[in-house]
Coordinates of C-alpha atoms in Angstrom, one line a residue:
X1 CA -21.7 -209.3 71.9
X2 CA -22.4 -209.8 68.2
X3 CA -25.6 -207.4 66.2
X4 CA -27.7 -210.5 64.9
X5 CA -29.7 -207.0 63.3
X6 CA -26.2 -207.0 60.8
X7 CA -26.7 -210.3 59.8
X8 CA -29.1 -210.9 57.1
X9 CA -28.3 -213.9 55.7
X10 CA -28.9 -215.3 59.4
X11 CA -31.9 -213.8 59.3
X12 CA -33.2 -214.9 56.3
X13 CA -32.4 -218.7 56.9
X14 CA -34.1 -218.5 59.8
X15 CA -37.4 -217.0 58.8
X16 CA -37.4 -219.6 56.0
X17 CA -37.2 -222.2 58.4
X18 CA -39.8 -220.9 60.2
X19 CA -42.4 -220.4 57.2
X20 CA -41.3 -224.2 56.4
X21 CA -42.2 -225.1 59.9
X22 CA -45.8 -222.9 60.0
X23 CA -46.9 -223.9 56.2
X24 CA -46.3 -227.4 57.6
X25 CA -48.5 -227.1 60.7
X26 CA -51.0 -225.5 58.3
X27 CA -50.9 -228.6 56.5
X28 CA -52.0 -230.9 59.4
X29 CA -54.6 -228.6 60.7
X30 CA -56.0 -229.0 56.8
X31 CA -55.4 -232.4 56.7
X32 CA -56.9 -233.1 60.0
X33 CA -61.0 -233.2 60.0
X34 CA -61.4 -230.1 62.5
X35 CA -63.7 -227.9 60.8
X36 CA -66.9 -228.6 63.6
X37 CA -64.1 -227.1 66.8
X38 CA -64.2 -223.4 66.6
X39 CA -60.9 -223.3 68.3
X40 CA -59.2 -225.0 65.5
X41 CA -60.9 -222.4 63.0
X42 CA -59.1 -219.9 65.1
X43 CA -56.2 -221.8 65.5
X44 CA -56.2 -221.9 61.5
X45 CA -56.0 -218.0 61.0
X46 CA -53.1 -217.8 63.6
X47 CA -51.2 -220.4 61.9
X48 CA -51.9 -218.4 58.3
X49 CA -51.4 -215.1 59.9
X50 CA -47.7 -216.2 61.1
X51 CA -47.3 -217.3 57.7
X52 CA -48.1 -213.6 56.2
X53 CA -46.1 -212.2 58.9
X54 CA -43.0 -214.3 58.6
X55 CA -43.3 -213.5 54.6
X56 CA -43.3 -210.3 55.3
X57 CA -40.5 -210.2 57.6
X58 CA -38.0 -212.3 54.9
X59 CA -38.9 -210.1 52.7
X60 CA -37.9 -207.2 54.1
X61 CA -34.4 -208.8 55.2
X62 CA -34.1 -210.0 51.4
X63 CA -34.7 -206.0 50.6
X64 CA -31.7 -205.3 52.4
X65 CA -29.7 -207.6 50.1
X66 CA -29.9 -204.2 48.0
X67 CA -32.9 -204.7 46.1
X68 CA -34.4 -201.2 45.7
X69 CA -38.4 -201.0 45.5
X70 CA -39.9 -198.8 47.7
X71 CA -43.6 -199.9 47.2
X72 CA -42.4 -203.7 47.5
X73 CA -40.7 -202.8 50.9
X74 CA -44.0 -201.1 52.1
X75 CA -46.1 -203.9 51.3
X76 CA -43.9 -206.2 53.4
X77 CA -44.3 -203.8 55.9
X78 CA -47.4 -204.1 55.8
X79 CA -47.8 -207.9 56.3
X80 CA -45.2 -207.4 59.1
X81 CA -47.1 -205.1 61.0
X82 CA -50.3 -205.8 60.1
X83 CA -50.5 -209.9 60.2
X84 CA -48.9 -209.8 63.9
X85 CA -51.5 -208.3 65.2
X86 CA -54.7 -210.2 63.3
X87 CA -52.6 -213.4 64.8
X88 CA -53.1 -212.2 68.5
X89 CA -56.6 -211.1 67.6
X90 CA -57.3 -214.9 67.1
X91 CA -55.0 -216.2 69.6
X92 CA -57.2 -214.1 72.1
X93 CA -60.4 -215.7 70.0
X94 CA -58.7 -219.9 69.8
X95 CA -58.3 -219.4 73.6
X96 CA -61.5 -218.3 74.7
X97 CA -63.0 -221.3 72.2
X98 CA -61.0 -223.7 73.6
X99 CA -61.7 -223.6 77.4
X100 CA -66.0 -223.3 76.1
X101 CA -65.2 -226.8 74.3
X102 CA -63.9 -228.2 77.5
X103 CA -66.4 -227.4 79.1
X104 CA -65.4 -223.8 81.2
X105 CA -69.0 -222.2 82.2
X106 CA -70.0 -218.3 80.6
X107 CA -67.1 -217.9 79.1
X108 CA -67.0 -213.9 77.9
X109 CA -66.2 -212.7 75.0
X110 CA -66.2 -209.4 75.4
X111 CA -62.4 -208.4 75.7
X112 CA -62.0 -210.5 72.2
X113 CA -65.0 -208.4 70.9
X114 CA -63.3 -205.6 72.3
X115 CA -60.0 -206.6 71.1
X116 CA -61.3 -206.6 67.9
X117 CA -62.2 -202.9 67.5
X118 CA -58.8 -202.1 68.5
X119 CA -57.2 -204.3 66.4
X120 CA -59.5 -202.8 63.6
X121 CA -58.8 -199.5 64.2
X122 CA -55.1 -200.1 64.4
X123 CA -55.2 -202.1 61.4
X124 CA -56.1 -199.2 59.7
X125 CA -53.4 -196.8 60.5
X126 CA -51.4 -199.8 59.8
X127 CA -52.9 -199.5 56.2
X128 CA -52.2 -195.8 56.0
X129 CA -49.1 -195.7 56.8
X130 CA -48.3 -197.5 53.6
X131 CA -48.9 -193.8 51.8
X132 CA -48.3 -191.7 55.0
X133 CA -45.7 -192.6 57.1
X134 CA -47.3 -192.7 60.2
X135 CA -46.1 -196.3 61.6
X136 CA -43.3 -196.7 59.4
X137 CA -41.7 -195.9 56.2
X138 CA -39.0 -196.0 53.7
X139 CA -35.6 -194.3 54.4
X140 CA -33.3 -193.3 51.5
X141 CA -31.5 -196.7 51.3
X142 CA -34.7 -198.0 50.6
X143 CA -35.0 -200.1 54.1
X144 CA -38.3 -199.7 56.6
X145 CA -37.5 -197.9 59.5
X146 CA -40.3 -196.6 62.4
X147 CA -42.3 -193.7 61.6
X148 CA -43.2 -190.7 64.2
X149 CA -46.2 -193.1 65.8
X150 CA -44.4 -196.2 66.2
X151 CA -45.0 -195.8 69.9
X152 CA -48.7 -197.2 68.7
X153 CA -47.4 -200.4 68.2
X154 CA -45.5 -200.8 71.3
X155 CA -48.5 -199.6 72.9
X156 CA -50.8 -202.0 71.6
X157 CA -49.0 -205.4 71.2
X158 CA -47.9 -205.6 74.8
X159 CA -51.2 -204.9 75.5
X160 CA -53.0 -207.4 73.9
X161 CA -50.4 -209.8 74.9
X162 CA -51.1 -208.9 78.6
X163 CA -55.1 -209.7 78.4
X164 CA -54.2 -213.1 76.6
X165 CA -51.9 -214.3 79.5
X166 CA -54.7 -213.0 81.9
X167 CA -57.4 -214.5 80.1
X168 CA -55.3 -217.5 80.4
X169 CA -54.6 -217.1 83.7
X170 CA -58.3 -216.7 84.5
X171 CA -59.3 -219.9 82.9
X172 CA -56.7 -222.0 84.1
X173 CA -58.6 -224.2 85.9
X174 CA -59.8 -225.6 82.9
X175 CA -57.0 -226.3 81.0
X176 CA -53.9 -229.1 82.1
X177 CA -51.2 -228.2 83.2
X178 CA -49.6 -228.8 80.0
X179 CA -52.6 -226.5 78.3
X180 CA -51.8 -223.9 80.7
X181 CA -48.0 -224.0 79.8
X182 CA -48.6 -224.1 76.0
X183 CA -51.3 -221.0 76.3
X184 CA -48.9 -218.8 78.4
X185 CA -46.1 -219.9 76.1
X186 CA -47.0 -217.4 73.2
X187 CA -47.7 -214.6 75.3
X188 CA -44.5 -214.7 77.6
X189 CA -42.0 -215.3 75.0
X190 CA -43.1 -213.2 72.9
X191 CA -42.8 -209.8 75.9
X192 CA -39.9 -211.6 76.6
X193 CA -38.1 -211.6 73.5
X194 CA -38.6 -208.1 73.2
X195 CA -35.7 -207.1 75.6
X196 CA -33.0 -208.4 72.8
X197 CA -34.2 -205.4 70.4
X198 CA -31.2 -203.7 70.7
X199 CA -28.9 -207.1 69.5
X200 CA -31.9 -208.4 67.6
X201 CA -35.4 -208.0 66.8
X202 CA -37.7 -209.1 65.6
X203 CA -36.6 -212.7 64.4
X204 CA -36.4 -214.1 67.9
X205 CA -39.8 -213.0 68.9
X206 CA -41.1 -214.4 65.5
X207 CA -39.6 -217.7 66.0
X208 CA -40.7 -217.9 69.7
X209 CA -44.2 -217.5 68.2
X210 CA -44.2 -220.2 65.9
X211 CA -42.5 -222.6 68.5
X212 CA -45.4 -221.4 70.7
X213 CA -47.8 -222.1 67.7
X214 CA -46.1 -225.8 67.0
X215 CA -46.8 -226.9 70.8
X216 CA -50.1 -225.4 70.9
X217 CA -50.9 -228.1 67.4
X218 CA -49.6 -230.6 69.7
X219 CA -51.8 -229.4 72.5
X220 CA -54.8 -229.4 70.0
X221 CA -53.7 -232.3 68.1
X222 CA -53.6 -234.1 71.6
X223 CA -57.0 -233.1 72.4
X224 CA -58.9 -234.1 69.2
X225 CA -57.1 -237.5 69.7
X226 CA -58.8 -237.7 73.5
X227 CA -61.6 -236.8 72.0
X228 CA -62.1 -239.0 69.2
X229 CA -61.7 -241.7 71.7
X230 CA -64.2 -240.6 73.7
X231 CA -66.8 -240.4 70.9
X232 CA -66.3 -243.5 69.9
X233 CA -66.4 -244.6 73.5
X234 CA -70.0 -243.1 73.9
X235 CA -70.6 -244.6 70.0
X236 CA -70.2 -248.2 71.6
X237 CA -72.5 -247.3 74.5
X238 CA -75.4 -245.9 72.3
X239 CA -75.0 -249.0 70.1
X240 CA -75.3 -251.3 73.2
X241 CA -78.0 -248.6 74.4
X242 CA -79.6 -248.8 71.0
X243 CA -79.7 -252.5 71.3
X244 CA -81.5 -252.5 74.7
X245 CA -84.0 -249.8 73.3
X246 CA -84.5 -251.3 70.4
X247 CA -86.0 -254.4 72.3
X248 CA -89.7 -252.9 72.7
X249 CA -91.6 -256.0 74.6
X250 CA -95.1 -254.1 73.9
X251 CA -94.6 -253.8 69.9
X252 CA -93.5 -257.9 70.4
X253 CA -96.4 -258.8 72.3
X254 CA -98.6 -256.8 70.2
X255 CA -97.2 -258.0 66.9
X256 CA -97.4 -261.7 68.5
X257 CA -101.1 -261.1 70.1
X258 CA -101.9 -260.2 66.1
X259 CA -100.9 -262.8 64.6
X260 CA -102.2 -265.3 67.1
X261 CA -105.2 -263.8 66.6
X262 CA -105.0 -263.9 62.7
X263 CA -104.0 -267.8 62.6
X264 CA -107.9 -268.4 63.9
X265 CA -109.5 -266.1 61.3
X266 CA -107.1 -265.6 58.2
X267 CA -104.4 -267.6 57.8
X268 CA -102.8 -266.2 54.9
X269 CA -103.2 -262.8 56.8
X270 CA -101.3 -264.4 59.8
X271 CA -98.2 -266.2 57.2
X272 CA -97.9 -262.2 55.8
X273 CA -97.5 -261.0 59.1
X274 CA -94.9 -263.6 60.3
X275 CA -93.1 -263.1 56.8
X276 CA -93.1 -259.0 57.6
X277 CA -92.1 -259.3 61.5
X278 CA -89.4 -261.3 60.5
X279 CA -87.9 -259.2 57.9
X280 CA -88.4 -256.4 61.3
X281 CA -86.4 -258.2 63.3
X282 CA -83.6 -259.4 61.0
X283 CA -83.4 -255.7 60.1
X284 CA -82.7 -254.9 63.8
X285 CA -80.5 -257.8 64.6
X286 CA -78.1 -256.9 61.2
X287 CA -77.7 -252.9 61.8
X288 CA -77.8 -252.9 65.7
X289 CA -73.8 -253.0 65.5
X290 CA -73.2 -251.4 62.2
X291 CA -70.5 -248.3 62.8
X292 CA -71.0 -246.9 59.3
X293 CA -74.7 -245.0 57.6
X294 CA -76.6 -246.8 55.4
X295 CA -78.7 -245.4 52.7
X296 CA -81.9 -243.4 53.5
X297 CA -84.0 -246.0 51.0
X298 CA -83.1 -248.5 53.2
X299 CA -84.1 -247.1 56.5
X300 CA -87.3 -246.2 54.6
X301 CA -88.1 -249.8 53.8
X302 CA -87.3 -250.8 57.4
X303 CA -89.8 -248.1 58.9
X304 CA -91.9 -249.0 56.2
X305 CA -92.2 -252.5 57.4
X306 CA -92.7 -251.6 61.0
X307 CA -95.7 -249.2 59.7
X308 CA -97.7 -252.4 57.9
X309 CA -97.3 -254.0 61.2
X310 CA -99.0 -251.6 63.4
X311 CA -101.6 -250.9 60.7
X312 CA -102.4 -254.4 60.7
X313 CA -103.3 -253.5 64.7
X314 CA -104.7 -250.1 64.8
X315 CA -106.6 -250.5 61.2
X316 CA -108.3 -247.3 60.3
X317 CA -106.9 -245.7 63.9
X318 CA -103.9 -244.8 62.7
X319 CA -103.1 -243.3 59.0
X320 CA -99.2 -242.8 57.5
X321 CA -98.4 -239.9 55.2
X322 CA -95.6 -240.7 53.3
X323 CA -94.0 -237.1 51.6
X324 CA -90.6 -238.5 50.4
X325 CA -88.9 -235.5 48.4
X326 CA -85.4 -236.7 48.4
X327 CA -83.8 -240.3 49.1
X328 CA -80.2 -238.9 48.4
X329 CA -78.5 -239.0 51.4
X330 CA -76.7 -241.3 54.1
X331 CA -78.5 -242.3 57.7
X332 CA -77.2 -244.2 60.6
X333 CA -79.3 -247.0 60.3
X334 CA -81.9 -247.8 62.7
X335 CA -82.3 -244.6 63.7
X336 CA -85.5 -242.9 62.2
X337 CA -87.8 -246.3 62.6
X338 CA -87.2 -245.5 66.6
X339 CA -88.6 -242.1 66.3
X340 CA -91.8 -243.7 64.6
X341 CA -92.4 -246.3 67.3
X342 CA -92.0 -243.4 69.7
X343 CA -94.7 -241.4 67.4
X344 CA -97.0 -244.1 67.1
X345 CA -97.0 -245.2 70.9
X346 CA -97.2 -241.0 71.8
X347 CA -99.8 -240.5 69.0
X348 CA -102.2 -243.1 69.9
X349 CA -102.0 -242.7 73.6
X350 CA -105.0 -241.1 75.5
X351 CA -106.3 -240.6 71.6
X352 CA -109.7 -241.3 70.4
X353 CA -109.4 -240.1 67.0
X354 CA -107.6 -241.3 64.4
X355 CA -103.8 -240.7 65.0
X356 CA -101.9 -239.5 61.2
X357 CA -98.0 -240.3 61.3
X358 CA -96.5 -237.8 58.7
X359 CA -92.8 -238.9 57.6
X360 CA -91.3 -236.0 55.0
X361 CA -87.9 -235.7 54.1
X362 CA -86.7 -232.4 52.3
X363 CA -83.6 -230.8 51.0
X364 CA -82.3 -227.6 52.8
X365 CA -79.5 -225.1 52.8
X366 CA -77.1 -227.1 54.5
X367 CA -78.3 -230.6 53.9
X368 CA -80.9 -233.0 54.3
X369 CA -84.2 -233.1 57.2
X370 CA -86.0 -236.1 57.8
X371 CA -89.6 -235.1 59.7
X372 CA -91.5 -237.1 61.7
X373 CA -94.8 -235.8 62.9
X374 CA -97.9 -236.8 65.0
X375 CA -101.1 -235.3 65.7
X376 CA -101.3 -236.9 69.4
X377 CA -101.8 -235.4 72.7
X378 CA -97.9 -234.2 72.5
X379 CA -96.2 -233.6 75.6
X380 CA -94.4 -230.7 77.9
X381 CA -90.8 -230.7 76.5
X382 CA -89.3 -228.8 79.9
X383 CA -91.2 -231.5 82.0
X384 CA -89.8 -234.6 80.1
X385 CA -86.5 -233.0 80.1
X386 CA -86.6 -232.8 84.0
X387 CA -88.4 -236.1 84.9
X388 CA -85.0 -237.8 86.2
X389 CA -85.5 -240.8 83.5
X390 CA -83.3 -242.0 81.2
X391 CA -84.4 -241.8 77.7
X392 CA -82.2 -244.3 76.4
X393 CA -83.7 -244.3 72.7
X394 CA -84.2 -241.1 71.7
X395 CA -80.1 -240.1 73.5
X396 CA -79.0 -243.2 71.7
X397 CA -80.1 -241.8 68.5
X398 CA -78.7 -238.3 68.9
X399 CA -75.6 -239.3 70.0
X400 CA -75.1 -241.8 66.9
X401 CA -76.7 -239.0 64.4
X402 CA -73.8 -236.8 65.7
X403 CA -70.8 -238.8 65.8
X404 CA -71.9 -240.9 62.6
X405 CA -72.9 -238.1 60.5
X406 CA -72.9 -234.8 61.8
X407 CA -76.5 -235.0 62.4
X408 CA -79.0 -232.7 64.6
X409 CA -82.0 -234.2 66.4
X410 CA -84.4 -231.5 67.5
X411 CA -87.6 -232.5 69.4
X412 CA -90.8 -230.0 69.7
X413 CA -94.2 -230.8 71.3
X414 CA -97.3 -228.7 72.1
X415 CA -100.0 -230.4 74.3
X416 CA -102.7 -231.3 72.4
X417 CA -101.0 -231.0 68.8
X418 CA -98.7 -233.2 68.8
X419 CA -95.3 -233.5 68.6
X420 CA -92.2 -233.1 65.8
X421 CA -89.2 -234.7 65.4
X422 CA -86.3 -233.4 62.9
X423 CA -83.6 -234.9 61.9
X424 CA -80.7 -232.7 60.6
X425 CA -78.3 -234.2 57.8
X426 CA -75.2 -232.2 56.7
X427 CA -75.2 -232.2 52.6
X428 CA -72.4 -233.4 50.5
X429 CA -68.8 -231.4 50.6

């Protein structure tokens, strides 16, 4: 049977062909918008850590070409060694995140964060043995041979391989049958391919790895896809649930009751009303579809309109604090004037003081928050949460704040305070 370990050219062609194939999986997972799954993060720093290993790796075949530079060859060595074993690091890390975002219940982290010590530590002797010697070094011909502790490595890296196919194992029921394949895949192979050391090593196990790492894009890639279907499954149902929600027979009966009222005892009160319920509606009827933000000035103006209408109602019972700090950002639209009507029939229920709706909006850190506050009675969060009902308008809106934009709706209430709403925006990349 043939060495492959005498042929370097071989070698070399085929650890190109493998840092083509990684650096062009690294270009989808950029390419792709994945940055909110944690898994992909992961899945990111395996894909560049193959990269620095598989660099490292063609370069110290090229050094056997007779290029003499010991330093050079040690800092190969070092990406050889050392990138390996930050890739199963995150493996261990991309599988974990993967079966929490499909929904596997307390997942543990605590071999990863255990993992990681070891990896640490051994990372560091990894480092040292650049100057001592200890993992590998330089024989006179200038090529990387095993030092006196190699038996470290071969220690460590079947170990972590081992918990990884257990941890797989373990979580299996939440993964397809293809997921399960794909996640054993990279640990098997590579204990597998071990056994040809003495015809050939490492190049088989490297190239098993970044066969393992093309399926699990496909695996990934595949599951964003299912995804992003879903979300815009569940986009269609909030609009139509939006829609339904949006249809408030109290505030039309009110607003009606108002203006009949106002036709007997001013007119020209009563024509402004019409004039300002129908620029509410028509702002309903044209945004209750729309699939893309709109401008925060706009929304404004449509919540703005809503709030002249129930003035005209409550009079002096209810008071709006405007505290407008920023306009610069995108909203889904119809989605704060919602919160409002929700703050207004809270605020003024069971109240017998005058009821102040505060809307602010503010830059932060990360972004953008839109405020609403009442001083109402407010309301036992827990208690809502568990009442059985459906709160079609207030899910509606979350749901399109988070598939539309990114957005966070948090709701707090004390009993007797009142209640806050904020909306979370991510800022501009």
């Amino acid at each position: 049977m043939p060495n492959f370990n005498e042929m370097i050219e071989l070698n070399i062609g085929l650890l190109v062909f493998a840092i083509l194939v990684t650096f062009f999986i690294l270009l989808g997972c950029v390419g792709y918008k994945s940055r909110n799954l944690s898994y992909m993060r992961n899945f990111v720093w395996i894909v560049c850590m193959n990269l620095v290993m598989l660099i490292g790796e063609c370069g110290l075949w090229i050094m056997k070409l007779g290029f003499k530079n010991v330093w050079l060859t040690k800092l190969f060595g070092f990406f050889s060694y050392g990138g390996g074993t930050i890739m199963a690091l995150f493996y261990l890390f991309c599988i974990l995140s993967f079966v929490e975002e499909r929904g596997a219940p307390d997942v543990s982290y605590r071999s990863a964060y255990l993992m990681r010590i070891v990896c640490g530590c051994y990372l560091v002797l990894v480092f040292l043995s650049m100057f001592n010697g200890m993992l590998f070094q330089v024989d006179a011909h200038g090529n990387l041979t095993d030092g006196p502790y190699y038996w470290i490595a071969w220690l460590i890296d079947p170990m972590i391989l081992l918990i990884e196919i257990l941890v797989v194992v373990h979580y299996r029921k939440n993964l397809s049958r293809f997921g399960t394949i794909v996640m054993l895949n990279f640990g098997l192979v590579s204990l597998l391919t071990t056994g040809l050391q003495s015809i050939w090593y490492p190049v088989p196990e490297l190239l098993a790895c970044t066969l393992a790492l093309l399926l699990m894009f496909m695996l990934f890639y595949w599951e964003m896809a299912k995804n992003l279907v879903e979300n815009e499954r569940e986009l269609m149902q909030s609009q139509m649930s939006l829609a339904i929600s949006q249809i408030q027979p109290h505030f039309l009966y009110n607003t009606l009751s108002t203006i009949a009222e106002l036709c007997r005892k001013d007119s020209a009160m009563a024509e402004e009303v019409t004039n300002r319920f129908a620029l509410y509606l028509r702002g309903n009827l044209e945004h209750m579809g729309d699939s893309f933000p709109v401008e925060f000035s706009k929304e404004l103006k449509h919540v703005q309109t809503y709030l002249w209408i129930e003035k005209i109602r409550f009079q002096h019972e209810l008071q709006v604090v405007y505290d407008i700090q920023t306009e610069d950002f995108i909203i889904p639209a119809l989605t704060v004037q919602p919160l409002v009507e929700n703050a207004v029939k809270h605020g003024m229920m069971g109240s017998e003081n005058v009821c102040t709706i505060t809307i602010r909006t503010k830059c932060v850190e990360r972004g953008y928050q839109v405020i609403i506050e009442d001083d109402g009675c407010g309301f036992d969060p827990e208690q809502v949460k568990n009442d059985g009902r459906k709160h079609i308008g207030i899910e509606s809106v979350r749901n399109r704040l988070r598939f539309m934009v990114g957005g966070i709706l948090t709701v707090r209430s004390v009993i007797g305070k009142g209640t806050t709403v904020i909306i979370e925006i991510p800022g501009k990349e």
